[in-house]
XYZ file of C-alpha atoms in Angstrom:
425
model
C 22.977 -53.562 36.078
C 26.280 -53.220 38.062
C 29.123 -53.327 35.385
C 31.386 -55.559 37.242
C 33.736 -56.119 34.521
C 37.166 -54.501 33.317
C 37.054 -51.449 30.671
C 39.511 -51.980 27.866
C 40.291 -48.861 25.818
C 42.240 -49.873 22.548
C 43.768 -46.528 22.352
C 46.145 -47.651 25.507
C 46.788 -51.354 24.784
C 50.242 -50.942 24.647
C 52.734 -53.478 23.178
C 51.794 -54.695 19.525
C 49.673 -58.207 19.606
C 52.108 -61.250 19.047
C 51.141 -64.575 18.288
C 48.919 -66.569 20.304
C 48.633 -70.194 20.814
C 44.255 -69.026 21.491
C 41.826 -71.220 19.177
C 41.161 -67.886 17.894
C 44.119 -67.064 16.749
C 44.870 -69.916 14.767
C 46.554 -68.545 11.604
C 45.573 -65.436 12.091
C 48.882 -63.240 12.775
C 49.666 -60.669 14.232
C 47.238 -61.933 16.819
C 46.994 -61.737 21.099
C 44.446 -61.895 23.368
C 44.388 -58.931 26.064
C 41.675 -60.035 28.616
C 39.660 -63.042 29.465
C 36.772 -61.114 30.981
C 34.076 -63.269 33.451
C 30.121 -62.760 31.851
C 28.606 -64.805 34.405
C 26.479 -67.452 33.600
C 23.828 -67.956 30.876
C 20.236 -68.721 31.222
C 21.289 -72.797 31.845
C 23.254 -72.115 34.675
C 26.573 -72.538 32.440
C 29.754 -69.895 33.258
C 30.520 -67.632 30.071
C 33.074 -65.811 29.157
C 34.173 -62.620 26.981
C 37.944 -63.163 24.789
C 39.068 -59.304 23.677
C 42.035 -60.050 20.705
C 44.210 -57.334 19.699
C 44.937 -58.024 15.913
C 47.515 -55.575 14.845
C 47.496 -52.660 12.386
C 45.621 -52.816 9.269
C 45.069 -50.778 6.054
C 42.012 -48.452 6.301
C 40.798 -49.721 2.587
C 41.507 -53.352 3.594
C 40.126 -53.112 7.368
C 36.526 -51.992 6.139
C 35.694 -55.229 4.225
C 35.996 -57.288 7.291
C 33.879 -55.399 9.622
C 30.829 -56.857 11.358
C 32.427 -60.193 10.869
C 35.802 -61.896 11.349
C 39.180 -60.460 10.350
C 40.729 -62.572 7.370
C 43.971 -64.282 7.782
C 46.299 -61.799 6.447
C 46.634 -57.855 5.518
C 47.738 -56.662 8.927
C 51.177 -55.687 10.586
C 52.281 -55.883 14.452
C 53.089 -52.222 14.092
C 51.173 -49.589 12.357
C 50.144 -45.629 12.431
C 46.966 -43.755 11.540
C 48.757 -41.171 10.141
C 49.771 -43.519 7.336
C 46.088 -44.540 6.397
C 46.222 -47.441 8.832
C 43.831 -48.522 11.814
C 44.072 -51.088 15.027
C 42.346 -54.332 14.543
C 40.446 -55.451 17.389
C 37.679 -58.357 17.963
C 35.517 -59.777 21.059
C 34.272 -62.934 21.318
C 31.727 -65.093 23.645
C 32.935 -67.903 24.898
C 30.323 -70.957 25.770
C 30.611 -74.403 26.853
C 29.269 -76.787 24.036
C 28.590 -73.839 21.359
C 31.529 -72.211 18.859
C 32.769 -68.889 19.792
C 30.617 -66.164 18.660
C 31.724 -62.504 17.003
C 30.644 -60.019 19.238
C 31.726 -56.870 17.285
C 34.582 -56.701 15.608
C 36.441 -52.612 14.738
C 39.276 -50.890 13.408
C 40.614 -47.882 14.980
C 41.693 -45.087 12.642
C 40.461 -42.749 15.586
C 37.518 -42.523 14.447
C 36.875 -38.359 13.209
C 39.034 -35.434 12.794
C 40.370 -35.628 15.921
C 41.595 -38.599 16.008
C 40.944 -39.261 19.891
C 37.905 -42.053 19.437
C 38.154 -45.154 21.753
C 36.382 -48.512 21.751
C 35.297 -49.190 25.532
C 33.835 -52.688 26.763
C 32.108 -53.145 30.186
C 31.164 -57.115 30.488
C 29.249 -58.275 33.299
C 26.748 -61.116 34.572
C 25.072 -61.896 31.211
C 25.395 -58.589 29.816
C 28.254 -57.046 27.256
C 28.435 -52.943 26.564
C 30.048 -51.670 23.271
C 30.608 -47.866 23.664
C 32.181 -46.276 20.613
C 33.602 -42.405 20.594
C 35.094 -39.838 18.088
C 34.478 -36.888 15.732
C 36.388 -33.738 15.371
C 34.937 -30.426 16.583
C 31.453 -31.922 17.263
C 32.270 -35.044 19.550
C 29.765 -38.671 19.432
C 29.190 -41.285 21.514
C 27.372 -44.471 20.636
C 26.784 -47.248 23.455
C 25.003 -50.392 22.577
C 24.306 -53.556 24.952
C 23.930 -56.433 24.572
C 22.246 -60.008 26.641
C 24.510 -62.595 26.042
C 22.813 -66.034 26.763
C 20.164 -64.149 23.931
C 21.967 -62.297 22.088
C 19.026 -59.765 22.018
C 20.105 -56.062 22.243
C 18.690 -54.399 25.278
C 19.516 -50.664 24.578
C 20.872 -47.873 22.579
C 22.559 -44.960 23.178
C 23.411 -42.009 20.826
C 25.233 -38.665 22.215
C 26.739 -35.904 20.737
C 28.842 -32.893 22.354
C 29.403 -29.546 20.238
C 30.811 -26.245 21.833
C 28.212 -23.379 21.635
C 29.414 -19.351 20.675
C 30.234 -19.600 24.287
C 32.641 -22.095 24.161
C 31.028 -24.346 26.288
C 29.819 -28.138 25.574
C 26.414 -28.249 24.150
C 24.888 -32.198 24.511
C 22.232 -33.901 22.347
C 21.193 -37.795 22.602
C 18.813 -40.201 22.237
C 18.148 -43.153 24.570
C 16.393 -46.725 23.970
C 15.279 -49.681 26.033
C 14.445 -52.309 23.773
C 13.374 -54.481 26.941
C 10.455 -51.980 28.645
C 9.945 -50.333 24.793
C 10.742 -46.495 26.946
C 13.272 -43.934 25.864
C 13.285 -40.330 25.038
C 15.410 -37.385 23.339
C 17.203 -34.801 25.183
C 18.257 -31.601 23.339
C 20.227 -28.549 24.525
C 18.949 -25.564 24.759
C 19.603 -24.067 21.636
C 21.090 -20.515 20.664
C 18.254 -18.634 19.761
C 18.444 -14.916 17.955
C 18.808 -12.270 20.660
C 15.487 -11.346 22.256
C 13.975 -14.706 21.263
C 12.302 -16.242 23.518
C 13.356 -20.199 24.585
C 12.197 -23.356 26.104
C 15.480 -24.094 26.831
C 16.620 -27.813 27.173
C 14.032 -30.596 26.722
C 13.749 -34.228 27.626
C 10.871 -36.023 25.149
C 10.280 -38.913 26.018
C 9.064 -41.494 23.258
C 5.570 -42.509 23.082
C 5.622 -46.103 21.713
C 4.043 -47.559 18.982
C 3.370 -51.073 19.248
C 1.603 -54.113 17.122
C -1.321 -55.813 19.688
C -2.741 -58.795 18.313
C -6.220 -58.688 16.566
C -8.696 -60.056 19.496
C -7.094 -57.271 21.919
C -7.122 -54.440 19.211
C -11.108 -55.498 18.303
C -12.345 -55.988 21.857
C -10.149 -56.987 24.209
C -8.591 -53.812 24.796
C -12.492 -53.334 26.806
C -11.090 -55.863 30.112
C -7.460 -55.866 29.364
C -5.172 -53.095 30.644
C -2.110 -51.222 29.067
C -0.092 -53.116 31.580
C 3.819 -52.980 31.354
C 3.358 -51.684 27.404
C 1.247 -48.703 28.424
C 3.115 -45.209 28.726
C 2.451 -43.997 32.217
C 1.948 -40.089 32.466
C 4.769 -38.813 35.192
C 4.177 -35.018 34.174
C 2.343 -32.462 36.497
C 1.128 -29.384 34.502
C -1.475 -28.543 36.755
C -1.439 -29.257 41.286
C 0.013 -32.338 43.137
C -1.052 -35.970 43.651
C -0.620 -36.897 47.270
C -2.772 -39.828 46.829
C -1.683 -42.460 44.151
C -5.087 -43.434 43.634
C -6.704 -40.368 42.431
C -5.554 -40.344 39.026
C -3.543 -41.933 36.834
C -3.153 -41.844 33.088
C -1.742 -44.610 30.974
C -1.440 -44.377 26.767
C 0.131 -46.742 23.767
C 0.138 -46.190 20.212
C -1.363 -49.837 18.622
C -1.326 -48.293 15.192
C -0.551 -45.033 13.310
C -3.701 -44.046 13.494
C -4.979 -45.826 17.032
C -4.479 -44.699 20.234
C -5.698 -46.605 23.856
C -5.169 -44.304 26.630
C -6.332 -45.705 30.321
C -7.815 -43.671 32.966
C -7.722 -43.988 36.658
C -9.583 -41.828 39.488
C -11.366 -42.272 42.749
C -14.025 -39.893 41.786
C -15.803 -38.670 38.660
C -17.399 -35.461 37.592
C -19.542 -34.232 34.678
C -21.471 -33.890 32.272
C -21.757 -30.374 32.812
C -22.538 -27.216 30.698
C -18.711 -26.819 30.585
C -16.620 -29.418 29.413
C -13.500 -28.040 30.939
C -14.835 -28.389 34.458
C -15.639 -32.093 33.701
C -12.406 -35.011 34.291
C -11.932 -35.197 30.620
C -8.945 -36.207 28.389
C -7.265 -33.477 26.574
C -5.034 -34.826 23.408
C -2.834 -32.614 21.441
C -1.356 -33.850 17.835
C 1.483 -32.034 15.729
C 2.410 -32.501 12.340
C 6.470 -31.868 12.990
C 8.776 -34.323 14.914
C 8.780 -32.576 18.638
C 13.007 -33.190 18.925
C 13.171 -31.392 15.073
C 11.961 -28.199 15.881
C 14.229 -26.093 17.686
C 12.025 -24.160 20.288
C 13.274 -20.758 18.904
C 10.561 -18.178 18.809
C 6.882 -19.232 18.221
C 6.005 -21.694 16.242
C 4.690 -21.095 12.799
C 1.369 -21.913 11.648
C 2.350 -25.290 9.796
C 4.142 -26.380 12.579
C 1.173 -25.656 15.270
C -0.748 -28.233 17.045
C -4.240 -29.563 17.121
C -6.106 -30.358 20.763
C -9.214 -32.049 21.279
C -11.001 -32.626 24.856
C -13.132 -36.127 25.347
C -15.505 -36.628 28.787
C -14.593 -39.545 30.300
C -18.391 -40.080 31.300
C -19.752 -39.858 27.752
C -17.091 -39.718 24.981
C -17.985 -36.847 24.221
C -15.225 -35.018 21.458
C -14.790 -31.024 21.861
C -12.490 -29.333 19.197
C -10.068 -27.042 21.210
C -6.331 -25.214 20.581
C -6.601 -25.055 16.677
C -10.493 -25.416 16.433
C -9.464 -28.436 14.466
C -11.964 -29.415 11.806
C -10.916 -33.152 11.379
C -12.745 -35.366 14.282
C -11.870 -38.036 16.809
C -13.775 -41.355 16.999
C -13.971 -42.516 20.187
C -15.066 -45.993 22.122
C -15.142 -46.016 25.837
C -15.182 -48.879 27.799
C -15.947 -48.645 32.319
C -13.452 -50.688 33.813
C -14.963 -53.475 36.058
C -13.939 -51.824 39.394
C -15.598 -48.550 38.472
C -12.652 -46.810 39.462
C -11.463 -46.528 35.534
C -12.185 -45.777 31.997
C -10.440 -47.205 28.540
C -10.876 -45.005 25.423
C -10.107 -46.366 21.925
C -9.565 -43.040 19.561
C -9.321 -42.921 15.760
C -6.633 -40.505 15.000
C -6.488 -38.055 11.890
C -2.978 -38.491 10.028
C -0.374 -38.204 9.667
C 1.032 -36.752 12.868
C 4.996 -36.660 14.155
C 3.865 -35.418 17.743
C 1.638 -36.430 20.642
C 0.814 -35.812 24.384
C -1.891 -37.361 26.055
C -3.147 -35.203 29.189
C -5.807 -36.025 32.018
C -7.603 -33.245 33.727
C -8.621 -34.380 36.518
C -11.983 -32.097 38.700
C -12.709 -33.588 41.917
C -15.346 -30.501 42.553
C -16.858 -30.174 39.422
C -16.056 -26.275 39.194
C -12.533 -25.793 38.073
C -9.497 -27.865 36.523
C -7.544 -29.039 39.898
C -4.598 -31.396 38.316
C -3.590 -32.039 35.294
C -1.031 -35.010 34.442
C 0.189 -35.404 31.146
C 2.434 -37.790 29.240
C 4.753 -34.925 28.273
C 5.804 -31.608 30.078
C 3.613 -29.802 27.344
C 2.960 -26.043 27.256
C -0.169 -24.685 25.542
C 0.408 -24.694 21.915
C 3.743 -25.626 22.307
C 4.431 -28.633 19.578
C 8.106 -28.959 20.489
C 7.222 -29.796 24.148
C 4.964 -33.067 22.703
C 5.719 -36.716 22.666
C 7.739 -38.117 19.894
C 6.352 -41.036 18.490
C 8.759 -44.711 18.273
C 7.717 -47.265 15.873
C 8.846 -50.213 17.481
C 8.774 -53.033 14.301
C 7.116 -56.642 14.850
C 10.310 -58.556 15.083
C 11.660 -56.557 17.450
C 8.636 -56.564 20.186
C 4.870 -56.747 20.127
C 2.354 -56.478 22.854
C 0.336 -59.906 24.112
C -2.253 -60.244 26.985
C -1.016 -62.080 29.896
C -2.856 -62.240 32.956
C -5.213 -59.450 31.847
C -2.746 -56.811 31.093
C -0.240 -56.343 28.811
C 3.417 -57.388 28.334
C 5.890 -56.822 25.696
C 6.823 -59.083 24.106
C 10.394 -59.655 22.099
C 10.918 -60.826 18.973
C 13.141 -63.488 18.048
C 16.770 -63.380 19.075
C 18.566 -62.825 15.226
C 20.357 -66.073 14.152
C 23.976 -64.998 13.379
C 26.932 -67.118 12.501
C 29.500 -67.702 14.610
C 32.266 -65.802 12.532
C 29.675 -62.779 11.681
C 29.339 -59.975 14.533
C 26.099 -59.757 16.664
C 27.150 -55.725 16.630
C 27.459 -54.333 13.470
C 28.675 -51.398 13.479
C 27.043 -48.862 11.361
């Protein structure tokens, strides 16, 4: 998405809002609106457009009743200062042809932290609208949410925060959320470990989704279906190179808290053998401890160790590994049509906060030659796993459509006109 539209930043709007003669001003003094910004057009073809309204200074008290909705009538001054308890009023609105107005988001600037520096920054462009929100005090945070208009279905979510290390210098933490492809992860810094302590350093985890499939896929369909567009795809080498696309490829999705499908493909197969190791199998670890919690610090102590299991992909066969865990998988395997692929259905023990999903794939039948993995995870590592997203029923599920599948969103919340679509939190 190329943000084509202007950034407003309330912090340098200048000269106090006035009255307008704007519909949405009506009685609603001080009032002004600063920008007209272009959206595009909607899903019909029809142009939209985003109104920004500068509303004056309010009282902090008075301010926090009306947000997420629409600033009452009275209770705010042309002129104001946060250093007397006050904040600036400030409201977007989407502009349609045959529809009312509708609330965007709606804030009040007391600058927002200790500080005292926080901005409100909009980018609007064809059909989409960005809310980015800053402030804090010694530890800085950033919070960018957008938005598609013609839906009014939020897309992603961004959360940052910036703290200064012993050193002085800017240490950054967020998390990241597509609500549209159901993919995100967590980055943390590398964190300031006791001297001698070993670290990993910083880490990028990317989420491993969890998704509701209906019924008929999670009983049998999930046997000629494929993960499609919902399916995680592994990107992580631990082990060699893949110069051919088509020699392997690993693809896993949560369907329930204790179900996992993971999809294999390869252009050759090896095994049984006498050693499992040597044989393409699927290696799954499982942690107890959220991956982006633990602080990679040191070793990990025994409650916060992981559990690994190896299935063959010829047989099913389950081998206990890392851990010598004594709970079980329960595993169906299904051939995929083409030969060229295998589907495993595997009962998980619970409860678990972290998971990576490796393929080891043996082309000669003697020794492990690549390994690709749905995390960059190192042996007995839990804070190098997956994290684990719950994505809820009304905000997406997972349908077969032309023998793979899709995500599929929920319904687009029904809001009223004068109540914000972006609440803020």
């Amino acid at each position: 998405m190329n943000a084509t539209g202007t950034v407003l930043l309330l912090s340098l709007l200048g000269a106090p809002p006035a009255s307008s003669s704007d519909p949405l001003c009506a009685k609603r003094e001080p009032c002004r609106v600063v920008e007209t910004l272009d959206a595009g057009k909607d899903a019909q073809g029809r142009s939209q457009q985003v109104k920004h309204l500068s509303l004056g200074w309010a009282e902090i008290d008075t301010a926090s009743q009306f947000l997420g909705r629409k600033f009452g009538p009275g209770g705010r001054k042309a002129k104001g200062s946060r250093a007397e308890g006050q904040c600036e009023a400030a409201e977007w609105w989407l502009m349609r042809p045959t529809q009312p107005a509708q609330l965007l988001v709606s804030v009040c600037n007391d600058g927002y932290g200790g500080a005292g520096v926080g901005q409100d920054t909009v980018t609007v462009s064809d059909e989409f609208f960005t809310h980015e929100q800053t402030g804090g005090s010694r530890e800085r945070w950033t919070t960018a949410r957008t938005l598609q208009l013609s839906s009014l279905r939020l897309t992603s979510e961004t959360l940052r925060t910036a703290s200064p290390s012993l050193s002085g210098e800017m240490k950054e933490d967020g998390e990241f959320w597509n609500f549209e492809t159901l993919r995100g992860e967590v980055t943390r810094s590398a964190p300031e470990c006791e001297p001698g302590e070993p670290s990993l350093g910083e880490r990028n985890l990317s989420y491993l989704p969890q998704v509701q499939v209906d019924k008929a896929f999670l009983q049998e369909g999930w046997k000629q279906a494929g993960l499609g567009e919902c399916g995680f795809e592994a990107g992580n080498f631990l082990l060699g190179t893949q110069d051919d696309p088509k020699d392997a490829g690993l693809k896993a999705l949560l369907v329930a808290p204790d179900t996992l499908l993971v999809e294999v493909r390869d252009n050759k197969w090896t095994g049984p053998s006498a050693k499992w190791l040597n044989d393409d199998h699927v290696e799954l670890w499982l942690a107890p401890q959220a991956p982006q919690e633990l602080t990679g610090c040191g070793k990990p102590t025994a409650a916060q160790l992981p559990s690994q299991w190896g299935i063959r992909l010829v047989d099913g066969q389950v081998f206990p590994a890392f851990g010598s865990p004594k709970q079980t998988l329960q595993v169906e395997r299904a051939e995929m049509a083409d030969k060229h692929g295998y589907r495993l259905k595997v009962k998980l023990p619970t409860p678990f906060k972290g998971i990576s999903v490796v393929y080891s794939d043996s082309d000669s039948g003697k020794k492990q030659e690549r390994m690709l993995a749905t995390s960059a995870v190192k042996f007995g590592r839990p804070e190098t796993l997956n994290p684990v997203r719950g994505v809820p029923p009304q905000e997406a599920t997972c349908a077969t459509k032309d023998g793979q599948l899709t995500v599929v969103r929920g319904p687009a919340k029904k809001t009223e006109p004068d109540v914000a679509v972006l609440r803020m939190e």
